[in-house]
mmCIF file with all atom_site columns, C-alpha atoms in Angstrom:
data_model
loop_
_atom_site.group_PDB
_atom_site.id
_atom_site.type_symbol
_atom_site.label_atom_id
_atom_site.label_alt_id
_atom_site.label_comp_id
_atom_site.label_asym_id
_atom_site.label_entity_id
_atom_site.label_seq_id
_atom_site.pdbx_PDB_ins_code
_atom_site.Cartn_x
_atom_site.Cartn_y
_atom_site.Cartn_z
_atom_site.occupancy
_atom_site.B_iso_or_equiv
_atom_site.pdbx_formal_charge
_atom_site.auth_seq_id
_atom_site.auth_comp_id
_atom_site.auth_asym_id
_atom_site.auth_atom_id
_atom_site.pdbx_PDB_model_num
ATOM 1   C CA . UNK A 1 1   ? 0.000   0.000  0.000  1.00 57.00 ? 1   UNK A CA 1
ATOM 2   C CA . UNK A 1 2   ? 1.335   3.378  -1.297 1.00 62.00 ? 2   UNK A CA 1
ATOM 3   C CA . UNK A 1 3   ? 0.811   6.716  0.484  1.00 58.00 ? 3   UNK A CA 1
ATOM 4   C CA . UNK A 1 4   ? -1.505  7.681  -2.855 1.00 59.00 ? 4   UNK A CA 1
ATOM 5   C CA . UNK A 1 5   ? -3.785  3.947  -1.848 1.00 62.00 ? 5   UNK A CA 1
ATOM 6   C CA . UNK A 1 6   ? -4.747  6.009  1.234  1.00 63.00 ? 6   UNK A CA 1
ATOM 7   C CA . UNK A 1 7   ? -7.466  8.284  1.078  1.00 65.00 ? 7   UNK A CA 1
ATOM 8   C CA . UNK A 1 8   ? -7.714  11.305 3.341  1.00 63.00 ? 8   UNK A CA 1
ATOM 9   C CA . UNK A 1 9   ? -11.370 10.783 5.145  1.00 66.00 ? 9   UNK A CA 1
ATOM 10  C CA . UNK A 1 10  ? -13.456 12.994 7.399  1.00 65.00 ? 10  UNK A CA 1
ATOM 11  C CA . UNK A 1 11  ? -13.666 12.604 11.168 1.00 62.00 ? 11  UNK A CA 1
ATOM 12  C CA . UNK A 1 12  ? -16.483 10.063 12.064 1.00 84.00 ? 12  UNK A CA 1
ATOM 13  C CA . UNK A 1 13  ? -17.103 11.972 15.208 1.00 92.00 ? 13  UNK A CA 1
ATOM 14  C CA . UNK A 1 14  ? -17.133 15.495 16.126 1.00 94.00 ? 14  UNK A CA 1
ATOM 15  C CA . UNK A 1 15  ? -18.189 18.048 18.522 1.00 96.00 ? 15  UNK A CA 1
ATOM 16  C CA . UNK A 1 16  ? -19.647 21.475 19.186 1.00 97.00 ? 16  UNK A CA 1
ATOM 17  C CA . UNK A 1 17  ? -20.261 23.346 21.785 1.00 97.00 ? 17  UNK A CA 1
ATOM 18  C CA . UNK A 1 18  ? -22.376 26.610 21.919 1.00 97.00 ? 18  UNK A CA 1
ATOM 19  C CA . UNK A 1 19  ? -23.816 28.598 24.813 1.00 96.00 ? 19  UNK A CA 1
ATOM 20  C CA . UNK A 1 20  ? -27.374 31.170 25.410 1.00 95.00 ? 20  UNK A CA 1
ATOM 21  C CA . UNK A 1 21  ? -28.336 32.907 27.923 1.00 92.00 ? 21  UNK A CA 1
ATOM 22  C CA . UNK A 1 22  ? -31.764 31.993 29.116 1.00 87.00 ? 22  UNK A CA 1
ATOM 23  C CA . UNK A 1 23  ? -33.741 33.381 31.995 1.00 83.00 ? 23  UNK A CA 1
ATOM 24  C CA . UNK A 1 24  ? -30.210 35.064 33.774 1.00 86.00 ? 24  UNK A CA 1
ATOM 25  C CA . UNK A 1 25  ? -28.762 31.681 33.306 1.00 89.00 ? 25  UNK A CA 1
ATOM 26  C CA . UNK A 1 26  ? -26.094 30.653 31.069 1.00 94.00 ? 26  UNK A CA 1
ATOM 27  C CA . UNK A 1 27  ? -27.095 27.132 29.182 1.00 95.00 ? 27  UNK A CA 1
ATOM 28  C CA . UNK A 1 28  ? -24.197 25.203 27.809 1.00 97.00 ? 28  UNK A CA 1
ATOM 29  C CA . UNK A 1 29  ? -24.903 23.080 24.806 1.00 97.00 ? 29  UNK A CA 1
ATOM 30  C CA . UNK A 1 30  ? -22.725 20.228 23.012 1.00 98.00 ? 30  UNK A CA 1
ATOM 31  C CA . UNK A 1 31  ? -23.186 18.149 20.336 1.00 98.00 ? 31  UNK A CA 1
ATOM 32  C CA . UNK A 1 32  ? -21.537 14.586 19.593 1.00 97.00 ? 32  UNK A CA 1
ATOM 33  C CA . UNK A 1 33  ? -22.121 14.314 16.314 1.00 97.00 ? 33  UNK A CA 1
ATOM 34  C CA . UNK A 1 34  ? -21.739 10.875 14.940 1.00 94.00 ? 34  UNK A CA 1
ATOM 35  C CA . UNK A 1 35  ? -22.506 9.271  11.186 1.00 89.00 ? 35  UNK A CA 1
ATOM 36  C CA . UNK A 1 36  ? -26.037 8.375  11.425 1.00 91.00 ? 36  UNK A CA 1
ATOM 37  C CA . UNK A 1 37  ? -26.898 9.862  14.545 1.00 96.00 ? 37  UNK A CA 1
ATOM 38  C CA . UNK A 1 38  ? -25.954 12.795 16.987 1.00 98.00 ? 38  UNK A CA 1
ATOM 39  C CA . UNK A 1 39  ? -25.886 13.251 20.808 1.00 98.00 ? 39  UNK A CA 1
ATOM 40  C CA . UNK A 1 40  ? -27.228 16.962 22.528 1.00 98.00 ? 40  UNK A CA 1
ATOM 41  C CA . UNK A 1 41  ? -26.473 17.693 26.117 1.00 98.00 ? 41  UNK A CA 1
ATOM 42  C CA . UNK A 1 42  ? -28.133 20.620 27.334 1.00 97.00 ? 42  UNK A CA 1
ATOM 43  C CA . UNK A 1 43  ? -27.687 22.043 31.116 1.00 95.00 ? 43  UNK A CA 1
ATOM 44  C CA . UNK A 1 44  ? -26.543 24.229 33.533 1.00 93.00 ? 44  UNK A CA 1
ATOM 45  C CA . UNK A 1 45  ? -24.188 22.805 35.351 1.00 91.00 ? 45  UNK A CA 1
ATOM 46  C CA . UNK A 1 46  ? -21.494 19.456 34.097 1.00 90.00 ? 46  UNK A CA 1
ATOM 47  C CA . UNK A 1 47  ? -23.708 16.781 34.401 1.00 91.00 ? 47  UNK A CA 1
ATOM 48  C CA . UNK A 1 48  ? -24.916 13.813 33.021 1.00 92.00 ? 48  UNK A CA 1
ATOM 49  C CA . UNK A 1 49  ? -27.859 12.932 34.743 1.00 92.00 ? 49  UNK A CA 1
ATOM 50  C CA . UNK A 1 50  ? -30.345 11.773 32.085 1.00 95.00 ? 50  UNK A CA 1
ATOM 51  C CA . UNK A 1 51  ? -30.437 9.931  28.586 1.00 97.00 ? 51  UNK A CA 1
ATOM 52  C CA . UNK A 1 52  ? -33.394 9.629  26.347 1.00 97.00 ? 52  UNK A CA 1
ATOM 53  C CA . UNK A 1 53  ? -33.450 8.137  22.589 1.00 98.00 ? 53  UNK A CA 1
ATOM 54  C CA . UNK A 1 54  ? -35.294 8.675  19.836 1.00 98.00 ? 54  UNK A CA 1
ATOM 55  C CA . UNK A 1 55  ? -35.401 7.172  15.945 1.00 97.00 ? 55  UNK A CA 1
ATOM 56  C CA . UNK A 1 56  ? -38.007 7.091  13.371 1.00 96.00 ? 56  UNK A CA 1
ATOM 57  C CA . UNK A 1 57  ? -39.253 3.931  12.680 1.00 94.00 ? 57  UNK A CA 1
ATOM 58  C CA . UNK A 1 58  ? -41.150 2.588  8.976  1.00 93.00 ? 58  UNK A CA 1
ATOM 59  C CA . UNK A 1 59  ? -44.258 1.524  11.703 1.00 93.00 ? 59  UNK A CA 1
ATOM 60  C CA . UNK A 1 60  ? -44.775 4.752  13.196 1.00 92.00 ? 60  UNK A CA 1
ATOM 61  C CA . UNK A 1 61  ? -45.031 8.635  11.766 1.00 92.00 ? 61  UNK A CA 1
ATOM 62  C CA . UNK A 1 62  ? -43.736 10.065 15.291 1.00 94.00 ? 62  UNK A CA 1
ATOM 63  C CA . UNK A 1 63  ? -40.241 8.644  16.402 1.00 97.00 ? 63  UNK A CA 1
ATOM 64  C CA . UNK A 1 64  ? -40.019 5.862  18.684 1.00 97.00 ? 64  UNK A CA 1
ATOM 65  C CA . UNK A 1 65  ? -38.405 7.634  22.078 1.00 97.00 ? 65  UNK A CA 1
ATOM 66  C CA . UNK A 1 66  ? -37.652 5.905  25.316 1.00 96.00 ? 66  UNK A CA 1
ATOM 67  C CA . UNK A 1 67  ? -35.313 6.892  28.469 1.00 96.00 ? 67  UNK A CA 1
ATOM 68  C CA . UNK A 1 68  ? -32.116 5.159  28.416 1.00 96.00 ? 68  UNK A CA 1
ATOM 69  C CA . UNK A 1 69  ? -31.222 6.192  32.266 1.00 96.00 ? 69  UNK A CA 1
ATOM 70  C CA . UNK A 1 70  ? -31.936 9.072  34.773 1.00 93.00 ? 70  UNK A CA 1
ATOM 71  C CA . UNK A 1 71  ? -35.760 10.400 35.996 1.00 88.00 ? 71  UNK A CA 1
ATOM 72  C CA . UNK A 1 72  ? -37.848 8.561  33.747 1.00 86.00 ? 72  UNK A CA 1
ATOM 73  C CA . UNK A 1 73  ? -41.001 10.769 35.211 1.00 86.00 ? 73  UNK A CA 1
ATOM 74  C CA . UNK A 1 74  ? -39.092 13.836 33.836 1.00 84.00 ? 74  UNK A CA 1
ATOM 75  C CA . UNK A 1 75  ? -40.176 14.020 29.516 1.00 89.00 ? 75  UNK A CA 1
ATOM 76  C CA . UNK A 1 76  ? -38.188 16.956 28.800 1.00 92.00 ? 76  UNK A CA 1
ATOM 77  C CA . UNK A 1 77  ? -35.271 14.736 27.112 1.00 94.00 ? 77  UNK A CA 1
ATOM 78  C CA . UNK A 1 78  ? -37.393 12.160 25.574 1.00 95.00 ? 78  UNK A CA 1
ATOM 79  C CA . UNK A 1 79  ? -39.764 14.904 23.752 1.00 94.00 ? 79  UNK A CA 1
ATOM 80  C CA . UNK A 1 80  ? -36.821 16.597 22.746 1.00 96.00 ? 80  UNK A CA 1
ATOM 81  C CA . UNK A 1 81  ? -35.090 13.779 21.322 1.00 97.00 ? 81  UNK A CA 1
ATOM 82  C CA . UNK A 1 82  ? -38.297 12.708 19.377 1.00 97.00 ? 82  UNK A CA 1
ATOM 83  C CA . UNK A 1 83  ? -38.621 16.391 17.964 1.00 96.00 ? 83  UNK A CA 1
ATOM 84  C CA . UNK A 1 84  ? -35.000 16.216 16.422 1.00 97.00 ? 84  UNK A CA 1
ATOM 85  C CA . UNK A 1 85  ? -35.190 12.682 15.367 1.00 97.00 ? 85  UNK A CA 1
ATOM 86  C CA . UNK A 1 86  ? -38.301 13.877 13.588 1.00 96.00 ? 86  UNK A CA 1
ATOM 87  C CA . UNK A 1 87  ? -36.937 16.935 12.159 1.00 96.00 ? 87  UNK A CA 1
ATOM 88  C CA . UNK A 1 88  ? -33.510 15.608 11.144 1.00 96.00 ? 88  UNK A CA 1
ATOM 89  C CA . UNK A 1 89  ? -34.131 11.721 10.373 1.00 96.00 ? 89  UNK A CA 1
ATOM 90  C CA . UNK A 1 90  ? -31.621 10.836 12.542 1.00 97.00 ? 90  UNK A CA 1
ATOM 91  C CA . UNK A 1 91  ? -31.416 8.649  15.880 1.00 97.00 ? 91  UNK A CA 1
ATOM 92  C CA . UNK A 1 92  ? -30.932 11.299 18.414 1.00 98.00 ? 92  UNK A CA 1
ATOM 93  C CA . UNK A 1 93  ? -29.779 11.190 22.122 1.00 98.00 ? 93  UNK A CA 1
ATOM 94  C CA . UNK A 1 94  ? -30.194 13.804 24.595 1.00 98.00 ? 94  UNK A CA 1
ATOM 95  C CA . UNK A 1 95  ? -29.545 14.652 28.340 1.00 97.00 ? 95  UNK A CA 1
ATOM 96  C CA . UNK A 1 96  ? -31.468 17.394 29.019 1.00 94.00 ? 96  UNK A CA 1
ATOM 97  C CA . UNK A 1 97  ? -29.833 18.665 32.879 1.00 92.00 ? 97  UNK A CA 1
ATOM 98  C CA . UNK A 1 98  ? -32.684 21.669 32.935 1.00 89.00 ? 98  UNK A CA 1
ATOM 99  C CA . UNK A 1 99  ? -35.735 22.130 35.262 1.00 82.00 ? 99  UNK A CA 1
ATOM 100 C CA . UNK A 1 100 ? -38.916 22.421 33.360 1.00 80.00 ? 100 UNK A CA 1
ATOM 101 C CA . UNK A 1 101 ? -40.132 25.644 33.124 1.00 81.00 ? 101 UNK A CA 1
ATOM 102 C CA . UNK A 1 102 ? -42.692 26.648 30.410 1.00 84.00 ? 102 UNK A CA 1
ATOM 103 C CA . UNK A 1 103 ? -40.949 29.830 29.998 1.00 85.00 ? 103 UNK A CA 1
ATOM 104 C CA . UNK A 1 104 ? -37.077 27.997 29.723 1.00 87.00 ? 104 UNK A CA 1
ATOM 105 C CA . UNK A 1 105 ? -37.985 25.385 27.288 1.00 90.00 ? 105 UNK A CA 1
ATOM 106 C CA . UNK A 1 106 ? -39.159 27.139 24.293 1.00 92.00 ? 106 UNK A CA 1
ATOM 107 C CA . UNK A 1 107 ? -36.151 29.534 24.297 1.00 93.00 ? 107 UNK A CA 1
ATOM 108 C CA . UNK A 1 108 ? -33.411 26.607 24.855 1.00 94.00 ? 108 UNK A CA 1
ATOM 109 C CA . UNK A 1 109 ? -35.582 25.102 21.792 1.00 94.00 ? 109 UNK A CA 1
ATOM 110 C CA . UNK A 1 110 ? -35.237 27.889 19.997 1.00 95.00 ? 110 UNK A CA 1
ATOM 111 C CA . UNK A 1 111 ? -31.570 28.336 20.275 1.00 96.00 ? 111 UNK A CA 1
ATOM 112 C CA . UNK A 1 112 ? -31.211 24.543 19.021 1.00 97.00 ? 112 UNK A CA 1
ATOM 113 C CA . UNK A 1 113 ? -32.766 25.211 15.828 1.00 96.00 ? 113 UNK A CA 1
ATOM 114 C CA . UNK A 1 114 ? -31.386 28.285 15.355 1.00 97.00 ? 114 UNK A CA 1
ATOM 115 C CA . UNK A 1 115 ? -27.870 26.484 16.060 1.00 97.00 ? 115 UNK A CA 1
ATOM 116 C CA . UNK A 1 116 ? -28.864 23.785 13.710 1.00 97.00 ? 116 UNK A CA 1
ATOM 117 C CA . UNK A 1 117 ? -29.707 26.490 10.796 1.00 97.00 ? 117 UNK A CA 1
ATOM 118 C CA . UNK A 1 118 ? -26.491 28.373 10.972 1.00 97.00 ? 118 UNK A CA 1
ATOM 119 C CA . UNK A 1 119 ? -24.362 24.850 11.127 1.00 96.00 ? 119 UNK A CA 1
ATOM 120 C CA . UNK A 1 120 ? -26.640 21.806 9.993  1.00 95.00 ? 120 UNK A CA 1
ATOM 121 C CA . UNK A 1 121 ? -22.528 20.013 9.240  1.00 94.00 ? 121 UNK A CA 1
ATOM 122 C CA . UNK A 1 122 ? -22.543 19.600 13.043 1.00 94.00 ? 122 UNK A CA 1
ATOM 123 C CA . UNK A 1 123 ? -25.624 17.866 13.818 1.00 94.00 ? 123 UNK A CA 1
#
């Protein structure tokens, strides 16, 4: 094998990180982006303390989600996993490290899609 038999390839694996400021709180956001799917942890503070995943399946129109580990009685990861897988086609796991609060949510939303808009590459 000759140094012209090896093809340069992209990374199978990268990450972002981006931040907002939501409600006089700074949210930290990072992506694992991987071929055919992508990971999103959202919080506050360094933390992994939830999982959910979600993929669309040929049965169902909404994506299949379940919690992988963490407060299953808390939906904030799981509907936000299901939302992306929807939207992107892709399975999607998230740890969402937020409280609910109806006024957090839609803004920490909003800031993903805008995120995904200005570099879809990353997710």
């Amino acid at each position: 094998m000759t140094d012209s038999d090896i093809k340069a390839e992209q990374p199978q694996v990268t990450v972002h990180t981006f931040t907002a400021s939501v409600t006089d709180t700074t949210v930290f956001y990072q992506v694992i982006k991987m071929s055919d799917s992508f990971h999103l942890w959202v919080g506050a503070k360094p933390s992994l303390e939830n999982m959910a995943l979600a993929m669309n399946t040929r049965f169902e129109s909404l994506p299949l989600a379940t919690h992988l580990f963490g407060d299953s009685s808390n939906p904030i990861a799981a509907s936000l996993a299901q939302r992306l897988a929807k939207k992107t086609g892709k399975q999607v796991f998230v740890s969402c490290n937020l409280a609910y609060d109806q006024l957090t949510m839609p803004v920490v939303e909003k800031r993903i899609t805008e995120e995904m808009k200005k570099r879809p590459e990353m997710f």
